Amino acid sequence: MATDSAAGTTDRSAAAARSFADAVLEAERIIRTAPHVKTDQDLAEGLDYLAGSIKASLHMVGAYQQDYPFFASSTGPYTKLGLDNPDTLYFHAYIRDDAEYVVTGRRGTTADLSFQIMNGDYSPTQSPDSLTAFDDRELDIAEDGTFQVRFGPAKKDAGPGYVALAPGSAMLIVREVFSDWENERPGEIRIHRADTLGTSPLPTPSDRMARRYEIAGKMLVSRIRTFLAFPEWHYLRLPVNTLTEPRPTPGGLSTQFSSVGHYDLDDDEVMVITAPAAAKDVAPYQGFQLGSMWYISLDYINHQTSLTADQARADEDGMIRYVVSERDPGLANWIERTGHRRGYLQFRWQRLTHDLKPEDGPSVEVVPFDELPNVLPFYERQRIGKDEWAEKIAARQTAVAKRMLG
C-alpha cells in the first residue's frame, strides 16, 4: 500500500514537471516567433532572456511565502524583466491584506529607497494597480540609519510608522536606486509577519511542492507574453526617434517621473539627446538607459548603455548631451547600441521634490555620424581617449560586482 502511494505521488510529481517542461517549450516558441527577431543576435538574446525567465519564475514561486515572507530579488543582471533599471536593486515580498508585517532595515547611502504595494502581478492584458507608494522620507530613520515600518489592516490609533494595507494588497516592492555607482552603498532590509516570528512553518507536502512547477510554468509563459505586449501600450505607438515630455511614471510610483521613446537608427546615424542636469535638491536621481526589443536593459556591465547624472559629463551650460550610436564617437557620453538597430529609450527622475515641466525633459536630434563635431557645442570637452574609456568600463564592471549577485 505504501509503495502504491509513493508511486502515485511520483506520477503526480512527474506530471507537474512535465507541465513545466511544456511551458518552457511554449515560452521558447513565443521567443522564436517574436516579430522583432530578424538576426541571430536577436534570437540569441531571446534565448538568454528565456533562460533568465525560467530561473526567475521558479525563484518567484518559491518566494510565495505570505506567512513566512522574505525579500526576493525581483530582477537583476541575469534575470531581467520589464526594462529593468541598471541603477536599481529590486526586491519584493508576497503579503496578505489581513495580516500585519514588519519591515526593518538600515538606510544606505543610495540616492533613493522607495516602497510600493501592488494588488497583483502583470498580465498580457493589464498592469496591476498601485495601492500605496512612498519613499524613505516618510520613515522615521534613526541616527544610525535603522528604521522600522509596519504594514497591516487599517486600525484605529495605529500610530506613526504604520501603513494600512488596502483590500487586495498582494505584493510589497522595494527599490534601492544608485546614482554614484562607485561610492554609494546599499542598506539592509528584512521583513517578517508579526504573528509568525519565532515559529516554524509546517513541512510542505509533495503534492503542493509539485504544484509549484505548474504555477511556475504558467508564470513563465505569462511573463514572456506580458513584456512583449507591454511596450505596445507605452512605447511603440509613439513616433520613432522621439521622447515624451516628463510625466508621472505609469504604475503609481509617487516620486518618479519618466520620459520614454523608441529608436530605429542606421549605423551611420547618431541620436543626440539633450537634457538638463537636474539639481540634486530637485531630483537626487536622474538616469537614462537603452533597452532591447525584449524590453530589458542592454548589457550595462561591460558596455556603457546607461548613464546617471553622476556618471555623465555635463556641459558648461548645465546640459547633458547623450550620443546614442553604434560607432564609437570617442566621446564621454557615448551610449552604446551594442548591435541593436532598434530599441527603447528611458529617462527616470526619482525622489522628486516637485513635478517636472516640459523644459526639464529631453530633446532629440538625429544626425549623420560625421556631423557630430558640428552639432555638439562642447564637442572637444567631451572627447575621451581609449585608455580613459577602458577605465570607465572597468569601473562599471567593478561597481556591479559589488552591489549585484548572480
Short mmCIF file of C-alpha atoms in Angstrom, two decimals:
data_model
loop_
_atom_site.label_atom_id
_atom_site.label_comp_id
_atom_site.label_asym_id
_atom_site.label_seq_id
_atom_site.Cartn_x
_atom_site.Cartn_y
_atom_site.Cartn_z
CA MET A 1 0.00 0.00 0.00
CA ALA A 2 2.80 2.39 0.90
CA THR A 3 4.54 1.51 -2.33
CA ASP A 4 1.39 2.27 -4.35
CA SER A 5 1.01 5.61 -2.57
CA ALA A 6 4.63 6.51 -3.28
CA ALA A 7 4.18 5.54 -6.92
CA GLY A 8 1.10 7.74 -7.18
CA THR A 9 3.00 10.64 -5.67
CA THR A 10 5.80 10.08 -8.17
CA ASP A 11 3.32 10.10 -11.05
CA ARG A 12 1.78 13.38 -9.89
CA SER A 13 5.20 14.96 -9.45
CA ALA A 14 6.26 13.81 -12.90
CA ALA A 15 3.09 15.30 -14.36
CA ALA A 16 3.84 18.61 -12.67
CA ALA A 17 7.39 18.57 -14.00
CA ARG A 18 6.09 17.76 -17.48
CA SER A 19 3.72 20.73 -17.33
CA PHE A 20 6.68 22.98 -16.57
CA ALA A 21 8.67 21.45 -19.43
CA ASP A 22 5.71 22.07 -21.75
CA ALA A 23 5.59 25.67 -20.57
CA VAL A 24 9.29 26.09 -21.33
CA LEU A 25 8.70 24.83 -24.87
CA GLU A 26 5.75 27.22 -25.30
CA ALA A 27 7.84 30.11 -24.00
CA GLU A 28 10.61 29.19 -26.45
CA ARG A 29 8.07 29.13 -29.29
CA ILE A 30 6.94 32.65 -28.33
CA ILE A 31 10.56 33.81 -28.26
CA ARG A 32 11.43 32.30 -31.63
CA THR A 33 8.33 33.73 -33.35
CA ALA A 34 8.53 37.22 -31.83
CA PRO A 35 8.03 39.75 -34.66
CA HIS A 36 11.25 41.63 -34.00
CA VAL A 37 13.53 38.57 -34.34
CA LYS A 38 15.47 39.33 -37.52
CA THR A 39 19.07 38.33 -36.76
CA ASP A 40 20.97 35.65 -34.91
CA GLN A 41 21.78 38.24 -32.22
CA ASP A 42 18.05 38.84 -31.71
CA LEU A 43 17.42 35.12 -31.24
CA ALA A 44 20.48 34.56 -29.06
CA GLU A 45 19.39 37.37 -26.75
CA GLY A 46 15.86 35.98 -26.71
CA LEU A 47 17.10 32.56 -25.63
CA ASP A 48 19.21 34.17 -22.93
CA TYR A 49 16.13 36.12 -21.81
CA LEU A 50 14.22 32.82 -21.73
CA ALA A 51 16.89 31.21 -19.52
CA GLY A 52 16.74 34.10 -17.06
CA SER A 53 12.95 33.98 -17.07
CA ILE A 54 12.97 30.26 -16.28
CA LYS A 55 15.24 30.91 -13.33
CA ALA A 56 13.15 33.87 -12.15
CA SER A 57 9.83 32.03 -12.40
CA LEU A 58 11.00 29.16 -10.22
CA HIS A 59 12.53 31.63 -7.79
CA MET A 60 9.36 33.73 -7.53
CA VAL A 61 7.15 30.70 -6.93
CA GLY A 62 9.47 29.62 -4.14
CA ALA A 63 9.25 33.12 -2.67
CA TYR A 64 5.44 32.95 -2.42
CA GLN A 65 5.52 32.79 1.37
CA GLN A 66 2.85 35.10 2.77
CA ASP A 67 3.09 33.66 6.28
CA TYR A 68 6.89 33.47 6.43
CA PRO A 69 7.84 36.10 3.85
CA PHE A 70 11.27 37.19 2.73
CA PHE A 71 12.54 39.74 0.25
CA ALA A 72 13.48 38.12 -3.05
CA SER A 73 15.46 39.76 -5.82
CA SER A 74 12.84 40.64 -8.44
CA THR A 75 15.21 41.24 -11.33
CA GLY A 76 18.93 41.63 -11.90
CA PRO A 77 21.66 41.23 -14.49
CA TYR A 78 20.79 37.57 -15.14
CA THR A 79 17.01 37.57 -14.58
CA LYS A 80 15.98 40.70 -16.46
CA LEU A 81 12.39 41.87 -16.66
CA GLY A 82 10.32 44.89 -17.70
CA LEU A 83 13.08 47.30 -18.85
CA ASP A 84 14.94 46.85 -15.59
CA ASN A 85 16.86 49.90 -14.43
CA PRO A 86 20.64 49.27 -14.32
CA ASP A 87 20.83 51.61 -11.32
CA THR A 88 18.27 49.80 -9.15
CA LEU A 89 18.18 46.86 -6.79
CA TYR A 90 14.66 45.43 -6.88
CA PHE A 91 13.14 43.38 -4.05
CA HIS A 92 9.66 42.01 -3.48
CA ALA A 93 7.77 40.05 -0.85
CA TYR A 94 4.32 38.49 -1.08
CA ILE A 95 1.83 39.59 1.56
CA ARG A 96 -1.82 39.20 2.62
CA ASP A 97 -4.15 42.11 3.22
CA ASP A 98 -5.45 40.65 6.51
CA ALA A 99 -2.06 40.16 8.20
CA GLU A 100 0.48 42.54 9.73
CA TYR A 101 4.08 42.68 8.51
CA VAL A 102 7.15 44.37 9.97
CA VAL A 103 9.91 45.74 7.73
CA THR A 104 13.15 46.70 9.42
CA GLY A 105 16.46 47.79 7.98
CA ARG A 106 19.29 50.25 7.84
CA ARG A 107 19.35 53.07 5.29
CA GLY A 108 22.34 53.01 2.98
CA THR A 109 23.81 55.98 1.12
CA THR A 110 21.96 55.41 -2.14
CA ALA A 111 20.07 58.15 -3.97
CA ASP A 112 16.61 56.71 -3.32
CA LEU A 113 14.77 54.00 -1.39
CA SER A 114 11.09 53.52 -2.20
CA PHE A 115 8.22 51.23 -1.23
CA GLN A 116 5.15 50.21 -3.22
CA ILE A 117 2.15 47.97 -2.56
CA MET A 118 0.57 46.28 -5.60
CA ASN A 119 -2.66 44.31 -5.83
CA GLY A 120 -1.33 41.60 -8.13
CA ASP A 121 1.07 40.89 -10.95
CA TYR A 122 1.39 41.97 -14.57
CA SER A 123 -0.54 40.10 -17.26
CA PRO A 124 -0.60 40.27 -21.07
CA THR A 125 -3.76 42.42 -20.92
CA GLN A 126 -3.30 44.74 -17.94
CA SER A 127 -0.96 46.11 -15.30
CA PRO A 128 -1.65 45.68 -11.58
CA ASP A 129 -2.86 48.65 -9.57
CA SER A 130 -0.52 50.52 -7.26
CA LEU A 131 -2.29 50.82 -3.91
CA THR A 132 0.37 52.65 -1.90
CA ALA A 133 3.69 54.24 -2.82
CA PHE A 134 6.17 56.31 -0.83
CA ASP A 135 9.89 56.78 -0.32
CA ASP A 136 12.04 56.75 2.79
CA ARG A 137 11.34 60.41 3.50
CA GLU A 138 8.15 59.05 5.08
CA LEU A 139 10.15 56.91 7.52
CA ASP A 140 11.49 57.75 10.95
CA ILE A 141 15.17 56.94 10.42
CA ALA A 142 17.40 56.86 13.48
CA GLU A 143 20.85 58.44 13.62
CA ASP A 144 22.46 55.07 12.97
CA GLY A 145 20.32 54.62 9.84
CA THR A 146 17.96 52.00 11.27
CA PHE A 147 14.23 52.13 10.62
CA GLN A 148 11.05 50.16 11.07
CA VAL A 149 7.72 50.34 9.22
CA ARG A 150 4.66 48.16 9.77
CA PHE A 151 2.10 47.17 7.12
CA GLY A 152 -1.27 45.74 8.07
CA PRO A 153 -5.06 46.08 8.05
CA ALA A 154 -6.45 49.51 8.81
CA LYS A 155 -6.88 50.08 12.54
CA LYS A 156 -7.57 52.95 14.88
CA ASP A 157 -4.67 54.60 16.67
CA ALA A 158 -2.11 52.71 14.58
CA GLY A 159 0.44 55.40 15.33
CA PRO A 160 3.38 56.59 13.22
CA GLY A 161 5.26 54.10 11.07
CA TYR A 162 2.13 52.09 10.26
CA VAL A 163 0.88 51.76 6.68
CA ALA A 164 -2.66 50.46 6.21
CA LEU A 165 -3.00 47.74 3.58
CA ALA A 166 -5.83 48.33 1.13
CA PRO A 167 -8.05 45.38 0.23
CA GLY A 168 -6.33 43.23 -2.38
CA SER A 169 -2.79 44.09 -1.30
CA ALA A 170 -0.63 41.23 -2.57
CA MET A 171 2.96 42.36 -3.09
CA LEU A 172 5.41 44.75 -1.44
CA ILE A 173 8.06 46.07 -3.82
CA VAL A 174 11.20 47.87 -2.64
CA ARG A 175 13.57 49.74 -4.96
CA GLU A 176 17.02 50.93 -3.92
CA VAL A 177 18.48 53.28 -6.52
CA PHE A 178 22.13 54.19 -7.09
CA SER A 179 23.30 57.38 -8.79
CA ASP A 180 27.01 57.19 -7.94
CA TRP A 181 27.82 53.52 -8.55
CA GLU A 182 31.32 53.76 -7.14
CA ASN A 183 30.69 55.49 -3.82
CA GLU A 184 27.10 54.84 -2.76
CA ARG A 185 26.49 51.82 -0.58
CA PRO A 186 23.34 49.69 -0.22
CA GLY A 187 21.46 49.39 3.02
CA GLU A 188 19.83 46.43 4.77
CA ILE A 189 16.20 45.34 4.70
CA ARG A 190 14.20 42.49 6.22
CA ILE A 191 10.53 41.52 6.52
CA HIS A 192 8.57 39.21 8.81
CA ARG A 193 4.95 38.61 9.59
CA ALA A 194 4.26 39.98 13.05
CA ASP A 195 2.49 36.91 14.42
CA THR A 196 4.76 34.20 12.98
CA LEU A 197 8.20 35.45 14.04
CA GLY A 198 9.75 32.82 16.29
CA THR A 199 7.59 29.99 14.95
CA SER A 200 8.32 27.50 12.20
CA PRO A 201 6.26 26.64 9.11
CA LEU A 202 4.80 23.19 8.66
CA PRO A 203 6.53 20.89 6.16
CA THR A 204 5.30 21.28 2.60
CA PRO A 205 3.61 18.10 1.28
CA SER A 206 4.82 16.66 -2.01
CA ASP A 207 1.65 17.43 -3.97
CA ARG A 208 1.86 21.09 -3.02
CA MET A 209 5.57 21.15 -3.82
CA ALA A 210 4.85 19.54 -7.18
CA ARG A 211 2.24 22.18 -7.93
CA ARG A 212 4.97 24.81 -7.81
CA TYR A 213 6.17 23.56 -11.18
CA GLU A 214 2.73 24.03 -12.71
CA ILE A 215 2.43 27.54 -11.29
CA ALA A 216 5.98 28.42 -12.37
CA GLY A 217 5.18 27.25 -15.90
CA LYS A 218 2.11 29.46 -16.11
CA MET A 219 4.08 32.35 -14.68
CA LEU A 220 6.86 31.83 -17.23
CA VAL A 221 4.57 31.92 -20.26
CA SER A 222 2.63 34.90 -18.89
CA ARG A 223 5.88 36.75 -18.15
CA ILE A 224 7.16 36.33 -21.72
CA ARG A 225 3.83 37.28 -23.30
CA THR A 226 3.24 40.22 -20.98
CA PHE A 227 6.50 42.03 -21.57
CA LEU A 228 6.36 41.57 -25.31
CA ALA A 229 2.93 43.23 -25.23
CA PHE A 230 3.77 45.92 -22.65
CA PRO A 231 5.85 48.17 -24.96
CA GLU A 232 2.95 48.30 -27.40
CA TRP A 233 0.96 50.16 -24.74
CA HIS A 234 3.59 52.69 -23.67
CA TYR A 235 6.32 52.96 -26.35
CA LEU A 236 5.74 51.71 -29.87
CA ARG A 237 2.68 53.88 -30.53
CA LEU A 238 4.88 56.96 -30.11
CA PRO A 239 6.65 58.49 -33.14
CA VAL A 240 10.00 56.79 -33.65
CA ASN A 241 13.17 58.64 -32.59
CA THR A 242 11.33 60.90 -30.16
CA LEU A 243 10.98 61.14 -26.39
CA THR A 244 7.90 62.17 -24.41
CA GLU A 245 7.78 65.10 -22.02
CA PRO A 246 8.50 64.15 -18.40
CA ARG A 247 5.39 62.60 -16.85
CA PRO A 248 4.47 60.58 -13.77
CA THR A 249 5.64 57.02 -14.32
CA PRO A 250 2.74 54.65 -15.06
CA GLY A 251 2.27 52.26 -12.16
CA GLY A 252 1.94 54.71 -9.32
CA LEU A 253 5.47 55.49 -8.13
CA SER A 254 4.70 58.68 -6.26
CA THR A 255 8.04 60.48 -6.64
CA GLN A 256 9.16 59.30 -10.10
CA PHE A 257 8.77 60.95 -13.48
CA SER A 258 9.86 59.38 -16.73
CA SER A 259 10.36 60.17 -20.40
CA VAL A 260 10.14 57.30 -22.89
CA GLY A 261 10.52 56.52 -26.56
CA HIS A 262 11.88 54.05 -29.09
CA TYR A 263 14.57 54.40 -31.71
CA ASP A 264 15.45 53.00 -35.13
CA LEU A 265 18.89 54.06 -36.38
CA ASP A 266 21.24 53.14 -39.21
CA ASP A 267 24.86 52.58 -38.28
CA ASP A 268 25.86 55.91 -39.83
CA GLU A 269 23.19 57.77 -37.84
CA VAL A 270 23.53 59.21 -34.36
CA MET A 271 20.85 60.27 -31.91
CA VAL A 272 21.85 63.28 -29.81
CA ILE A 273 19.69 63.62 -26.70
CA THR A 274 19.99 66.85 -24.71
CA ALA A 275 18.57 67.08 -21.19
CA PRO A 276 19.15 69.47 -18.29
CA ALA A 277 21.17 68.04 -15.44
CA ALA A 278 18.60 68.12 -12.65
CA ALA A 279 19.58 69.88 -9.44
CA LYS A 280 20.17 67.45 -6.58
CA ASP A 281 17.60 69.22 -4.42
CA VAL A 282 15.00 68.56 -7.11
CA ALA A 283 15.92 65.06 -8.29
CA PRO A 284 18.72 63.25 -6.42
CA TYR A 285 18.45 60.57 -9.10
CA GLN A 286 18.38 61.12 -12.86
CA GLY A 287 19.14 58.22 -15.17
CA PHE A 288 18.99 57.31 -18.86
CA GLN A 289 19.21 53.89 -20.48
CA LEU A 290 18.61 51.88 -23.62
CA GLY A 291 16.55 48.71 -23.78
CA SER A 292 16.36 45.91 -26.32
CA MET A 293 13.20 44.83 -28.14
CA TRP A 294 12.85 42.13 -25.47
CA TYR A 295 12.02 45.06 -23.19
CA ILE A 296 15.02 44.53 -20.96
CA SER A 297 18.17 46.53 -20.34
CA LEU A 298 21.15 46.10 -22.63
CA ASP A 299 24.44 44.83 -21.20
CA TYR A 300 25.17 47.61 -18.69
CA ILE A 301 28.06 45.77 -17.05
CA ASN A 302 30.52 45.58 -19.95
CA HIS A 303 29.16 48.44 -22.06
CA GLN A 304 28.03 52.00 -21.36
CA THR A 305 24.38 51.52 -22.28
CA SER A 306 23.16 53.77 -19.46
CA LEU A 307 24.29 56.83 -17.55
CA THR A 308 23.19 58.53 -14.35
CA ALA A 309 23.65 62.25 -13.90
CA ASP A 310 26.60 61.49 -11.62
CA GLN A 311 28.23 59.31 -14.28
CA ALA A 312 27.59 61.64 -17.22
CA ARG A 313 29.80 64.56 -18.21
CA ALA A 314 27.68 67.73 -18.07
CA ASP A 315 28.48 70.61 -20.40
CA GLU A 316 29.21 74.16 -19.28
CA ASP A 317 25.63 75.21 -19.97
CA GLY A 318 24.28 72.69 -17.46
CA MET A 319 23.05 70.29 -20.13
CA ILE A 320 23.90 66.60 -20.52
CA ARG A 321 24.25 65.53 -24.15
CA TYR A 322 23.98 61.79 -24.73
CA VAL A 323 25.24 60.34 -28.00
CA VAL A 324 23.38 57.13 -28.94
CA SER A 325 25.23 55.36 -31.73
CA GLU A 326 26.66 52.07 -32.93
CA ARG A 327 30.02 53.51 -33.95
CA ASP A 328 32.39 54.80 -31.28
CA PRO A 329 32.42 58.62 -31.43
CA GLY A 330 35.23 58.93 -28.89
CA LEU A 331 33.01 60.93 -26.53
CA ALA A 332 32.45 60.60 -22.78
CA ASN A 333 28.64 60.38 -23.02
CA TRP A 334 28.53 57.72 -25.75
CA ILE A 335 25.59 55.38 -25.19
CA GLU A 336 26.47 52.11 -26.90
CA ARG A 337 23.81 50.45 -29.06
CA THR A 338 25.77 47.15 -28.99
CA GLY A 339 24.37 45.99 -32.32
CA HIS A 340 20.76 46.95 -31.62
CA ARG A 341 19.36 48.87 -34.57
CA ARG A 342 16.02 49.22 -32.74
CA GLY A 343 15.30 49.59 -29.05
CA TYR A 344 13.76 51.58 -26.24
CA LEU A 345 14.77 54.88 -24.64
CA GLN A 346 14.06 55.64 -20.98
CA PHE A 347 14.73 58.58 -18.66
CA ARG A 348 13.86 58.40 -14.95
CA TRP A 349 13.91 61.13 -12.30
CA GLN A 350 13.32 59.93 -8.74
CA ARG A 351 12.82 61.32 -5.24
CA LEU A 352 11.45 64.48 -6.82
CA THR A 353 10.63 67.49 -4.68
CA HIS A 354 8.27 68.96 -7.29
CA ASP A 355 6.73 67.98 -10.61
CA LEU A 356 8.84 68.38 -13.73
CA LYS A 357 7.89 70.65 -16.61
CA PRO A 358 8.40 70.06 -20.35
CA GLU A 359 11.55 72.18 -20.33
CA ASP A 360 13.04 69.84 -17.69
CA GLY A 361 12.89 66.98 -20.18
CA PRO A 362 14.97 65.87 -23.15
CA SER A 363 15.11 66.96 -26.77
CA VAL A 364 16.19 64.66 -29.61
CA GLU A 365 18.07 65.19 -32.86
CA VAL A 366 19.16 62.50 -35.34
CA VAL A 367 22.21 63.46 -37.43
CA PRO A 368 24.83 61.75 -39.60
CA PHE A 369 27.74 60.37 -37.59
CA ASP A 370 30.24 62.65 -39.30
CA GLU A 371 28.24 65.76 -38.30
CA LEU A 372 28.82 65.29 -34.56
CA PRO A 373 31.65 67.88 -34.30
CA ASN A 374 29.33 70.47 -35.83
CA VAL A 375 26.27 69.52 -33.76
CA LEU A 376 27.72 69.26 -30.26
CA PRO A 377 28.52 72.73 -28.86
CA PHE A 378 31.13 71.38 -26.44
CA TYR A 379 32.48 68.61 -28.65
CA GLU A 380 36.14 68.99 -27.67
CA ARG A 381 35.34 68.91 -23.97
CA GLN A 382 33.52 65.62 -24.46
CA ARG A 383 36.44 63.88 -26.20
CA ILE A 384 37.79 60.81 -24.45
CA GLY A 385 40.73 58.51 -25.20
CA LYS A 386 40.69 54.71 -25.34
CA ASP A 387 42.53 54.35 -22.01
CA GLU A 388 40.05 56.59 -20.20
CA TRP A 389 37.17 54.72 -21.81
CA ALA A 390 38.61 51.41 -20.62
CA GLU A 391 38.77 52.86 -17.10
CA LYS A 392 35.07 53.79 -17.31
CA ILE A 393 34.12 50.26 -18.33
CA ALA A 394 36.31 48.75 -15.61
CA ALA A 395 34.57 50.98 -13.05
CA ARG A 396 31.16 49.73 -14.23
CA GLN A 397 32.24 46.11 -14.01
CA THR A 398 33.64 46.59 -10.51
CA ALA A 399 30.62 48.52 -9.22
CA VAL A 400 28.09 45.98 -10.47
CA ALA A 401 30.10 43.14 -8.95
CA LYS A 402 29.97 44.91 -5.59
CA ARG A 403 26.21 45.51 -5.46
CA MET A 404 24.69 42.72 -7.55
CA LEU A 405 24.94 38.96 -7.38
CA GLY A 406 24.05 36.36 -9.99
#
